[in-house]
GROMACS .gro file of C-alpha atoms in nm:
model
  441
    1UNK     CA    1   8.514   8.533  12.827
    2UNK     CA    2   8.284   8.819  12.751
    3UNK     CA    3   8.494   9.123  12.850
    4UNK     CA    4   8.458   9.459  12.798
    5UNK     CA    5   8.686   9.603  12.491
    6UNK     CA    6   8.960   9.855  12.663
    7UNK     CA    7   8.929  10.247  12.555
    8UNK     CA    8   9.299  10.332  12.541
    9UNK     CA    9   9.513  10.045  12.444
   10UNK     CA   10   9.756   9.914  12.777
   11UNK     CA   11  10.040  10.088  12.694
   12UNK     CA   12   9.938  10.400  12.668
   13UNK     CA   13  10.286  10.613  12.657
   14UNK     CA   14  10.292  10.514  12.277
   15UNK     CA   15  10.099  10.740  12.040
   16UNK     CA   16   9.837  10.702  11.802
   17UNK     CA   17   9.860  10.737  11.487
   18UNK     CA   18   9.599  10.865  11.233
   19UNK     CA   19   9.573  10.777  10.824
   20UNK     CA   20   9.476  11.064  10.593
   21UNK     CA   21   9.488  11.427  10.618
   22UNK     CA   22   9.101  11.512  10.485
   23UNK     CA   23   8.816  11.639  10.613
   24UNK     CA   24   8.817  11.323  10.910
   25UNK     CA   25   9.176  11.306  10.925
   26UNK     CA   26   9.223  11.654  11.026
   27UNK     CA   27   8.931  11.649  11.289
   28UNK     CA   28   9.110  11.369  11.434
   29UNK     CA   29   9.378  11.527  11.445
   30UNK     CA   30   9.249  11.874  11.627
   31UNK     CA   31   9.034  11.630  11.874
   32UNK     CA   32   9.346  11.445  12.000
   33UNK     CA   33   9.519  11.751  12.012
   34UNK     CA   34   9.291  11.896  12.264
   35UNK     CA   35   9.247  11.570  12.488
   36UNK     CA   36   9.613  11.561  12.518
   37UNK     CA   37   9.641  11.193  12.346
   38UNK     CA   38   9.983  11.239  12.169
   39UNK     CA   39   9.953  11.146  11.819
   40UNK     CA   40  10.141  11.106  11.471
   41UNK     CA   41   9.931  11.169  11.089
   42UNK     CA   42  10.083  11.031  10.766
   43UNK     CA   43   9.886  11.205  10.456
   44UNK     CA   44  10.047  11.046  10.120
   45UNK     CA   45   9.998  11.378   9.981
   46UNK     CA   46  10.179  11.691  10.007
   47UNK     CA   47   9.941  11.887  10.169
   48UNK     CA   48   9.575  11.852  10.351
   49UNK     CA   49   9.220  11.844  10.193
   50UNK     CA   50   9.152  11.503  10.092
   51UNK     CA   51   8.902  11.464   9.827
   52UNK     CA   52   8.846  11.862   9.806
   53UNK     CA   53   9.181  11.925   9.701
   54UNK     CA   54   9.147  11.927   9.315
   55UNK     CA   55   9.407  11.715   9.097
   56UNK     CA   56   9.554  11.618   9.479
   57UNK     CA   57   9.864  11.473   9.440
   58UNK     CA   58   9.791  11.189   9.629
   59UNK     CA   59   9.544  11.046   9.328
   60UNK     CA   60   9.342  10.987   9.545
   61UNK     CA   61   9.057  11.276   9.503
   62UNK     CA   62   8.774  11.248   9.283
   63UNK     CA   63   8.673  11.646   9.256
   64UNK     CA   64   8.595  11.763   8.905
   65UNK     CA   65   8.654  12.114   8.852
   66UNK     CA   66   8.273  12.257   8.819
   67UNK     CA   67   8.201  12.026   9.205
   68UNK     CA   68   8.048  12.201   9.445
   69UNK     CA   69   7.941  12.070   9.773
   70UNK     CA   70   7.542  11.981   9.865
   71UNK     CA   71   7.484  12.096  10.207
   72UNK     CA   72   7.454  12.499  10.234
   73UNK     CA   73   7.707  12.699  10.430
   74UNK     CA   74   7.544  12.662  10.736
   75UNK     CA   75   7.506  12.346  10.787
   76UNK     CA   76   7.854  12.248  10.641
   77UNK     CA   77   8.102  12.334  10.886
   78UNK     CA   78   8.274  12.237  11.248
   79UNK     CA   79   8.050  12.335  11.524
   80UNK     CA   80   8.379  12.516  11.681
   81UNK     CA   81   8.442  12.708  11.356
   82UNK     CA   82   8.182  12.860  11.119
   83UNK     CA   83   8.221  12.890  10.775
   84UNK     CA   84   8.226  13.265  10.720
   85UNK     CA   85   7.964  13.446  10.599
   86UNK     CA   86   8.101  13.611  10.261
   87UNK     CA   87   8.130  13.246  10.132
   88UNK     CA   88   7.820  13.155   9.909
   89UNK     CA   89   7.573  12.888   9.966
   90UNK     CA   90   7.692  12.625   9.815
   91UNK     CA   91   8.105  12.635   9.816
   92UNK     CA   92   8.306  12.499   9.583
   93UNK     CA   93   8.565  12.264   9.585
   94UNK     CA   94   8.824  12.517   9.616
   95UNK     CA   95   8.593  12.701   9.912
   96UNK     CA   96   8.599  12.386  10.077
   97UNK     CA   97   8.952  12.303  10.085
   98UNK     CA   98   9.033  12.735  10.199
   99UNK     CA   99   8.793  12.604  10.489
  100UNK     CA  100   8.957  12.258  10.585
  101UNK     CA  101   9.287  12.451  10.576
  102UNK     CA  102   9.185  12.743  10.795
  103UNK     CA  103   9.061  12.491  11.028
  104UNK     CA  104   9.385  12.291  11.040
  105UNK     CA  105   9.616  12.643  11.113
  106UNK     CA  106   9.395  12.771  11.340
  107UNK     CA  107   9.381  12.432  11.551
  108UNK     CA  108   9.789  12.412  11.515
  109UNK     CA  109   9.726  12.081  11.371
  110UNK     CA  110   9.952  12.100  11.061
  111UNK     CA  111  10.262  11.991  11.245
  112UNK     CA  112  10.154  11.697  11.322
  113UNK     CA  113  10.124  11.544  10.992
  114UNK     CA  114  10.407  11.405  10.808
  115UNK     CA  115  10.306  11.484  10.397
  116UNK     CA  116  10.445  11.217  10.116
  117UNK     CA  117  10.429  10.964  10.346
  118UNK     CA  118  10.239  10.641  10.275
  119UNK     CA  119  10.151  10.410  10.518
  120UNK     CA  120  10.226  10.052  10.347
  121UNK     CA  121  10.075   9.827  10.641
  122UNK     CA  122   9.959   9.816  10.962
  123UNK     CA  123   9.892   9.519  11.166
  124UNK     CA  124   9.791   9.460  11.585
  125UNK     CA  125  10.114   9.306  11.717
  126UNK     CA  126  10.154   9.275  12.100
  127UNK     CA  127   9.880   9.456  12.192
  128UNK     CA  128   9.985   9.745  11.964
  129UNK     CA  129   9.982   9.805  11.623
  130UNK     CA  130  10.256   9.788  11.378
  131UNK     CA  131  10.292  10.040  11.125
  132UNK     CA  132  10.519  10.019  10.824
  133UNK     CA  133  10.548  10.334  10.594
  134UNK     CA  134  10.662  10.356  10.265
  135UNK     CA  135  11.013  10.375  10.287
  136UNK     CA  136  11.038  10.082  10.533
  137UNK     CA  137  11.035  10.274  10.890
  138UNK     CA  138  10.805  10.072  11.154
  139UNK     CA  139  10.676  10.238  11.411
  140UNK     CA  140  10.466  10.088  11.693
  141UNK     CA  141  10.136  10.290  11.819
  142UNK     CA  142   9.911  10.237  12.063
  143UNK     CA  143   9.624  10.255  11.843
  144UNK     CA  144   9.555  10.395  11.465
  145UNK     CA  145   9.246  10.593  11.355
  146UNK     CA  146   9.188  10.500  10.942
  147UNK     CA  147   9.096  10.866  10.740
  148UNK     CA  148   9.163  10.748  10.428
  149UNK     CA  149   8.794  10.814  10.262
  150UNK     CA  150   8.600  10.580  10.071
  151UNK     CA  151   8.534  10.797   9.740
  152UNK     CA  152   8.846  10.671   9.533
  153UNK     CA  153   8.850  10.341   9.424
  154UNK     CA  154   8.615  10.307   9.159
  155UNK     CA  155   8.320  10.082   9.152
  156UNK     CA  156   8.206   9.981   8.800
  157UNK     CA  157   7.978   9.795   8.572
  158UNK     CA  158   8.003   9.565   8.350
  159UNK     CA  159   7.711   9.461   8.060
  160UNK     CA  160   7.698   9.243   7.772
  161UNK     CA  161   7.871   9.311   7.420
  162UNK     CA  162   8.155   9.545   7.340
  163UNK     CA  163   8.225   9.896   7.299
  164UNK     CA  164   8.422  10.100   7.018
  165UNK     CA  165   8.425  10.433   7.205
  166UNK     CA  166   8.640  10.534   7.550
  167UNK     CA  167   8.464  10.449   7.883
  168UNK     CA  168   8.626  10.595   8.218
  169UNK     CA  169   8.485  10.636   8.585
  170UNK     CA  170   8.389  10.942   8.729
  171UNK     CA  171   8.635  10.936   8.961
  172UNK     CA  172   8.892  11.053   8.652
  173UNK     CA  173   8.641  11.297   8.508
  174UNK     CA  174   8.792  11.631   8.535
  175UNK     CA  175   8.617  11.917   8.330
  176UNK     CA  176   8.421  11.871   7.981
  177UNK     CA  177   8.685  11.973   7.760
  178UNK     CA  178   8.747  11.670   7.646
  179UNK     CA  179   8.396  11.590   7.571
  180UNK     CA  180   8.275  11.862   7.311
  181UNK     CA  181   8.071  11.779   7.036
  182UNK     CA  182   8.079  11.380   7.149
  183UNK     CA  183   7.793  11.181   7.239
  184UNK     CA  184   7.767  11.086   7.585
  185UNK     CA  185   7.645  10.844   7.818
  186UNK     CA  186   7.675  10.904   8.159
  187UNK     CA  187   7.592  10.563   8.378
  188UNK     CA  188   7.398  10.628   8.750
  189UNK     CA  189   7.193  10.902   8.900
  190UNK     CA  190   7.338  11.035   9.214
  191UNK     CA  191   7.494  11.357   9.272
  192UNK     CA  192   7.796  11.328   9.055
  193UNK     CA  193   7.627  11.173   8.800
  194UNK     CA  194   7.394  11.436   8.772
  195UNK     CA  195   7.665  11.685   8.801
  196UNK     CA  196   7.879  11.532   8.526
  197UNK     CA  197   7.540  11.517   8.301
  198UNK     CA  198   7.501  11.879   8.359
  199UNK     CA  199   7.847  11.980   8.294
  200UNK     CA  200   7.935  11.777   7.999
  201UNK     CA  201   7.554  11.872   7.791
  202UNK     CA  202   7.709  12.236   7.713
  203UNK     CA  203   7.904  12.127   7.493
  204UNK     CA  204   7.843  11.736   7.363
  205UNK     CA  205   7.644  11.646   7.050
  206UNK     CA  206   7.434  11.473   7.286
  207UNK     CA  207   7.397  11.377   7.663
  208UNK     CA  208   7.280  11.043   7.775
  209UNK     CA  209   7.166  10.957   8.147
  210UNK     CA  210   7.132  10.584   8.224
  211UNK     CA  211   6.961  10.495   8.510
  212UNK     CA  212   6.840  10.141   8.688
  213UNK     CA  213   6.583  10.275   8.906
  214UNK     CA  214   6.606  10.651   8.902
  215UNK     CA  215   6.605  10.865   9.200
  216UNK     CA  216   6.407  11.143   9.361
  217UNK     CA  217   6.531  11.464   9.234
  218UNK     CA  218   6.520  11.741   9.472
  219UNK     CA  219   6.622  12.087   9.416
  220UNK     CA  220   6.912  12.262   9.589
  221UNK     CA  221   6.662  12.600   9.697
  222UNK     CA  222   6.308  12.639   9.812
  223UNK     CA  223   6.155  13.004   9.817
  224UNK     CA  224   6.497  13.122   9.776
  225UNK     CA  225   6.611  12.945  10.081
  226UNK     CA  226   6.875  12.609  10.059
  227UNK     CA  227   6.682  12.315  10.076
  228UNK     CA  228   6.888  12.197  10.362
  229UNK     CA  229   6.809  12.482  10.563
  230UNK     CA  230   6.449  12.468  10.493
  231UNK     CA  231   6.408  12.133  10.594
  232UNK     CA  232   6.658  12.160  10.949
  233UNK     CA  233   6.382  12.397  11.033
  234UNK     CA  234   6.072  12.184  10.991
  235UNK     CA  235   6.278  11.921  11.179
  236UNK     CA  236   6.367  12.148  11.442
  237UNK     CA  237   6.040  12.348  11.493
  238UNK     CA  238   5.835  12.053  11.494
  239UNK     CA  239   6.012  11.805  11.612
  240UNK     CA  240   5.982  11.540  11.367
  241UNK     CA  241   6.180  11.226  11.253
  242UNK     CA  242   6.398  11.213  10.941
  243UNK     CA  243   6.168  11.017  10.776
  244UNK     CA  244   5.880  11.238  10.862
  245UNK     CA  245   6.079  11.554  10.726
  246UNK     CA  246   6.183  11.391  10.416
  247UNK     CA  247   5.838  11.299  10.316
  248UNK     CA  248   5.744  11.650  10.336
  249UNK     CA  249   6.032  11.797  10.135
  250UNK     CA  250   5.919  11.586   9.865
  251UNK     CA  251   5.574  11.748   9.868
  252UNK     CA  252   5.737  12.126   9.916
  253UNK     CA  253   6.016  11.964   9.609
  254UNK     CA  254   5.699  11.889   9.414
  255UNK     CA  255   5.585  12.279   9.443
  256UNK     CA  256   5.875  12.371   9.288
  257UNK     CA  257   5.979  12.134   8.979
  258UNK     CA  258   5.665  11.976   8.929
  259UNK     CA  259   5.605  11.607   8.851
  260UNK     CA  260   5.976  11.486   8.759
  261UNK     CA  261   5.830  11.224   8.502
  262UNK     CA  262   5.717  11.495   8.261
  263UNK     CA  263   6.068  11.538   8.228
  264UNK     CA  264   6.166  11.220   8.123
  265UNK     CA  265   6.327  11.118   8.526
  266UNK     CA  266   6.103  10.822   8.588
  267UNK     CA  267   5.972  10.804   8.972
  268UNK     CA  268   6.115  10.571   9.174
  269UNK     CA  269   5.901  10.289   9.267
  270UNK     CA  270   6.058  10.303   9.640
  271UNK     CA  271   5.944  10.625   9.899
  272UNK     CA  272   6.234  10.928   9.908
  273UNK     CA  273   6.327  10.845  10.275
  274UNK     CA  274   6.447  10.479  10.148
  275UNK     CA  275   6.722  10.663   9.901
  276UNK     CA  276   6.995  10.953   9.919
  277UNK     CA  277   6.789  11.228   9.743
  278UNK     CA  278   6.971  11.322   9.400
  279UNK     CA  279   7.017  11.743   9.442
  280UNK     CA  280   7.036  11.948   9.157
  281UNK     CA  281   6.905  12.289   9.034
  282UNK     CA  282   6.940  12.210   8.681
  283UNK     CA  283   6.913  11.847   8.576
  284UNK     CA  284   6.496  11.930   8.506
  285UNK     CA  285   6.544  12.198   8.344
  286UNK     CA  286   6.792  12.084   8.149
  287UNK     CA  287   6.602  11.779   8.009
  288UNK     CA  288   6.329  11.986   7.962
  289UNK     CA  289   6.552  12.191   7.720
  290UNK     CA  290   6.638  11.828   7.538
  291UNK     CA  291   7.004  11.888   7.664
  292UNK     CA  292   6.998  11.600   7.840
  293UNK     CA  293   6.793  11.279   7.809
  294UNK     CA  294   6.719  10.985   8.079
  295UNK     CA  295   6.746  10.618   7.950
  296UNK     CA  296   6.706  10.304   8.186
  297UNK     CA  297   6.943  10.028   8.265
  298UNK     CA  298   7.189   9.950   7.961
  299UNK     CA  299   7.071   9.596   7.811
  300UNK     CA  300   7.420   9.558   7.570
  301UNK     CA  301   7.700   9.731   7.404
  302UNK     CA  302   7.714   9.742   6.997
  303UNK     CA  303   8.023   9.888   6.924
  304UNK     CA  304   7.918  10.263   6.817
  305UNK     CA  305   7.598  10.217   6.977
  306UNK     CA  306   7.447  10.100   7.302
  307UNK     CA  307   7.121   9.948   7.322
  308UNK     CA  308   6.869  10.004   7.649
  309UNK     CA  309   6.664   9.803   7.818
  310UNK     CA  310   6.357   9.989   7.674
  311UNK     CA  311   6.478   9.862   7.305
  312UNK     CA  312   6.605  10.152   7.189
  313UNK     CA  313   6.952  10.270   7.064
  314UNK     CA  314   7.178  10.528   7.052
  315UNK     CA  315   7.528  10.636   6.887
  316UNK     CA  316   7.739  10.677   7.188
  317UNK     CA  317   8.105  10.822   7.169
  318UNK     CA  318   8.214  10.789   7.539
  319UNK     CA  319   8.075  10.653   7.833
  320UNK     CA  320   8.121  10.791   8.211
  321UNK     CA  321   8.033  10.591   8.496
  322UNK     CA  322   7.929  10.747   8.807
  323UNK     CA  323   7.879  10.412   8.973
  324UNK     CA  324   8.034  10.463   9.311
  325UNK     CA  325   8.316  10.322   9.478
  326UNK     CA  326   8.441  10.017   9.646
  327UNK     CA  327   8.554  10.081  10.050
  328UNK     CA  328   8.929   9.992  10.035
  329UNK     CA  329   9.201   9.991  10.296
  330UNK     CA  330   9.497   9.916  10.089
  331UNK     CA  331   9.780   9.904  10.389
  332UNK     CA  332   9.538   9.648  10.574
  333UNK     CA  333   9.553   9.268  10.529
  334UNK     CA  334   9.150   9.191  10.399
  335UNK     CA  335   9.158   8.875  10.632
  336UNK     CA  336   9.176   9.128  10.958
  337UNK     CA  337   8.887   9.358  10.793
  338UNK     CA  338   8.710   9.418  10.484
  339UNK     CA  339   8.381   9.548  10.375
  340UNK     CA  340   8.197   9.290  10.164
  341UNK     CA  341   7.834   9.188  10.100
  342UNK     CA  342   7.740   9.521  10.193
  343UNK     CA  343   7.775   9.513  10.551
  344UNK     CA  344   7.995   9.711  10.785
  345UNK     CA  345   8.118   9.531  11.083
  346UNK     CA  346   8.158   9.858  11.304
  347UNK     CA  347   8.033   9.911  11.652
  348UNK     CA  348   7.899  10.293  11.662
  349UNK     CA  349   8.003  10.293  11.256
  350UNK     CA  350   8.418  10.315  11.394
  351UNK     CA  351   8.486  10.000  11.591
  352UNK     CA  352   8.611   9.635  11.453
  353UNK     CA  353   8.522   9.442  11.735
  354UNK     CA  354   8.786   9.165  11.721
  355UNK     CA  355   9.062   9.461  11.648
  356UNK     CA  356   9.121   9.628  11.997
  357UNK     CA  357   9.284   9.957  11.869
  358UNK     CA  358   9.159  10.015  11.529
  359UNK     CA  359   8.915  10.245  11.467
  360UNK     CA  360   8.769  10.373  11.098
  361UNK     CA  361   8.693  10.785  11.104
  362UNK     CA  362   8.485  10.930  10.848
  363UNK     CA  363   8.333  10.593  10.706
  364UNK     CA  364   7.967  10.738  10.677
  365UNK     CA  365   7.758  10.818  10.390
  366UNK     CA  366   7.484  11.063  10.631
  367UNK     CA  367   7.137  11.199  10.538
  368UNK     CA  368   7.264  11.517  10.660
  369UNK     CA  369   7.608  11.678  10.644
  370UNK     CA  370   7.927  11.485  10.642
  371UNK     CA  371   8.214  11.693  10.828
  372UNK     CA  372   8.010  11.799  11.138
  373UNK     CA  373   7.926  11.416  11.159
  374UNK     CA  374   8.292  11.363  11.137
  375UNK     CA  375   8.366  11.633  11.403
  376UNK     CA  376   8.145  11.400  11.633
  377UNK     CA  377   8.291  11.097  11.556
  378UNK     CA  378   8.655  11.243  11.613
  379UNK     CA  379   8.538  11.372  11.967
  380UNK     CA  380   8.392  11.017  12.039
  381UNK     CA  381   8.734  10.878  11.971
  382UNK     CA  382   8.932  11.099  12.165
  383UNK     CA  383   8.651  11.045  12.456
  384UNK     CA  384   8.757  10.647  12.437
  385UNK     CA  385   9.108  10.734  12.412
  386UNK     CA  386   9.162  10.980  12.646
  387UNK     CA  387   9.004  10.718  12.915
  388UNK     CA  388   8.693  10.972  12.955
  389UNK     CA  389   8.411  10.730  12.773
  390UNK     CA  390   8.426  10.333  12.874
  391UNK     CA  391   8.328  10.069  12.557
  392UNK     CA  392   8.075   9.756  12.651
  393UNK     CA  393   8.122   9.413  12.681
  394UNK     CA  394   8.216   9.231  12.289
  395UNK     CA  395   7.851   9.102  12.280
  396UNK     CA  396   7.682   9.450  12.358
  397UNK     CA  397   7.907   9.572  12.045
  398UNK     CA  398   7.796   9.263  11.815
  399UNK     CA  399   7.464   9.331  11.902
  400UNK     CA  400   7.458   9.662  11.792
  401UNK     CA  401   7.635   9.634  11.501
  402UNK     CA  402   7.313   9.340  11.410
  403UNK     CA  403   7.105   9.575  11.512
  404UNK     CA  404   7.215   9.897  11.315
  405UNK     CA  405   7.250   9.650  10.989
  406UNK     CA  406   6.907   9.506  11.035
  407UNK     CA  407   6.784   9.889  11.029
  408UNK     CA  408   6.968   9.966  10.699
  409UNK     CA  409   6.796   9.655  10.549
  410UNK     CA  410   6.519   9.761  10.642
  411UNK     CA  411   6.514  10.116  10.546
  412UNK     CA  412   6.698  10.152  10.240
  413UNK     CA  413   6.693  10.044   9.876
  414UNK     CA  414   6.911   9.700   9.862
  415UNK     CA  415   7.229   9.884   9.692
  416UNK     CA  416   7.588   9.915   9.803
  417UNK     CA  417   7.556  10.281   9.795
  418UNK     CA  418   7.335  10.234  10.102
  419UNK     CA  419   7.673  10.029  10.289
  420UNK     CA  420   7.779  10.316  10.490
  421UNK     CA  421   7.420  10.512  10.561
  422UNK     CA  422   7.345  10.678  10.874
  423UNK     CA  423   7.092  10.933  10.958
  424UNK     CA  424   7.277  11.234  11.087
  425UNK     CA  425   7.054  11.335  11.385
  426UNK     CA  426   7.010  11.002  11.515
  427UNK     CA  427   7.365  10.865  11.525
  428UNK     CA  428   7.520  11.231  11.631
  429UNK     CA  429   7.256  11.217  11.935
  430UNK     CA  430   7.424  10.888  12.046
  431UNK     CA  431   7.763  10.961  12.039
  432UNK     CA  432   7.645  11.275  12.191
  433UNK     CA  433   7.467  11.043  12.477
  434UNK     CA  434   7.769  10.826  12.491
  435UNK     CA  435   8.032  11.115  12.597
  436UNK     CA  436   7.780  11.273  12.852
  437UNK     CA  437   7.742  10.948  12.994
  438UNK     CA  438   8.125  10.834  13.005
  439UNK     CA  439   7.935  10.485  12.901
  440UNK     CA  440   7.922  10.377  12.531
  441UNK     CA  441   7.627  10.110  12.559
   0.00000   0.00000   0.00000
């Protein structure tokens, strides 16, 4: 029988409990918190922050010291509470996490999360779920919101031949220290790719960027303005799509650094709005200083050398891969719910439809920024668990989730970094629609 999915589980005097104390975890947390939905969060490490707490104790955070975020100050924060104006632009790491912990006192959320405490399992058991933590406690809950992130198990490569020198994943990549006067490869062409490139070329023999099928390279500032602001304000003022605004920050990109290929950065053979736009100020200006140099696709390893797929070779000493990560939930059995062939079972990007009471927070890669997208997605939740917003029927759900993966097949490059895409606008507009309504449809 097609029935709808229940918001709040039937037994509602049990609490929920929440997974991860990061950006997502702790907007969970404050949402909750003001719908009155009791609530328990277990963060393995000792304090808040996630992935912006450098060298987090909880191994689980894949920050390098020189990161700094991509979306400008303005655009970064809650919509409840602004970054502050003294902070620059573009924060760091460390700017971040001040932020995320501001946030989390001034919501009085901090006592609600238990720290060094790892959830080892959960699993639905009489229309609860069970949850077992590390040192054996079980604890029953009425539903759990997962806020683990999906930026720390490594994703790599693997090619033909072998290699002499040390290979790692970005994810362990701290600061270049360890890297002067070494020859380096650095595998991919996203953001921390790019970043790594650019940090490590100061002080290597020689920098190396391997690449499949490049990327679009857009600067971080236009006209002295962030590029994010620049283009929320062509959006805005004339009221065009994503795609439409995108196409025209790659002419206004253009006007700034010029035809990327002169550079070395081949051009992509897909259209910018099909990719997540690389960002950097310097990787252009860098090549065209010769610090760093743009290969394609590796073809084989030769010990001391690695050979591309444009016949050429080059002595390499070390090779980083920035080649994403796999979306893990350790403490859940993979036969309940995994993501595989690049598709993500989710109603509205949260919901496992066969898995009344579990819902994923924070398991979005946007066009746009990430934590006010999480800040909407927490609300959402607490909507459906507070009893305010009703779910559909288990077909309408299925449908949607077709629907929404037809769209991302459509629209992006066929790549797993493409898995979790949304377009910011769009899906915050209809979880927006959904709580005005009281009717997810």
């Amino acid at each position: 029988m097609d029935t709808a999915r229940p918001g709040p589980n039937a037994n509602t005097l049990l609490p929920v409990c929440i997974i991860g104390a990061g950006s997502s975890g702790v907007a969970a947390a404050k949402a909750l918190k003001e719908k009155g939905v009791a609530f328990e969060c277990y963060e393995i490490g000792s304090n808040i922050g996630g992935m912006w707490r450098y060298q987090n104790d909880n191994g689980r955070s894949s920050a390098y010291r020189s990161l700094h975020i991509d979306t400008s100050r303005k655009n970064l924060g809650y919509s409840d509470f602004p970054i502050p104006d003294h902070y620059p632009d573009f924060l760091s790491h460390f700017e971040v996490l001040e932020y995320l912990e501001s946030y989390a006192k001034h919501f009085e959320v901090m006592e609600h999360i238990q720290f060094k405490t790892r959830v080892e399992r959960i699993e639905p058991k009489d229309d609860t779920w069970l949850v077992t933590l590390g040192d054996g406690t079980q604890k029953r809950y009425r539903a759990v919101l997962v806020a683990n992130g999906h930026l720390w198990d490594p994703r790599t490569a693997q090619f033909d031949g072998h290699f002499n020198g040390e290979q790692l994943h970005s994810h362990y990549y701290k600061t270049s220290e360890p890297f002067k006067d070494k020859n380096v490869l650095v595998v991919g062409i996203g953001n921390s790719a790019v970043d790594i490139a650019v940090d490590v070329c100061k002080g290597a023999k020689s920098t190396l960027l391997s690449t499949r099928r490049s990327a679009w390279i857009m600067p971080k500032y236009f006209m002295g303005y962030p590029m994010d602001q620049v283009s929320s304000y062509i959006a805005r003022t004339f009221r065009l799509s994503t795609r439409r605004t995108r196409s025209i920050m790659q002419r206004l990109a253009y006007l700034v650094t010029g035809d990327q290929t002169r550079f070395g950065i081949p051009r992509p053979k897909h259209e910018i709005w099909r990719e997540h736009a690389t960002l950097s100020q310097e990787l252009i200006p860098y090549c065209g200083h010769g610090w760093i140099r743009v290969k394609p696709n590796i073809k084989q390893l030769l010990g001391t050398h690695v050979q591309f797929e444009d016949e050429t070779t080059e002595p390499v000493d070390v090779i980083i891969q920035a080649t994403g990560y796999k979306t893990t939930f350790p403490f859940l059995d993979r036969s309940l719910f995994e993501v595989k062939d690049g598709k993500v079972e989710l109603y509205r990007r949260m919901l496992p439809v066969d898995l009344p009471g579990l819902y994923m927070v924070g398991l979005v890669q946007p066009i746009g920024p990430t934590i006010p997208l999480v800040e909407v997605q927490a609300r959402w939740l607490a909507s459906v668990l507070s009893g305010e917003t009703t779910l559909p029927s288990r077909s309408v759900m299925q449908e949607e989730i077709k629907t929404h993966n037809d769209e991302i097949a459509r629209q992006y490059v066929g790549s797993a970094r493409y898995t979790l895409e949304v377009d910011f606008r769009t899906y915050a507009k209809q979880l927006s629609r959904d709580m005005q309504s009281g009717v997810a449809k």
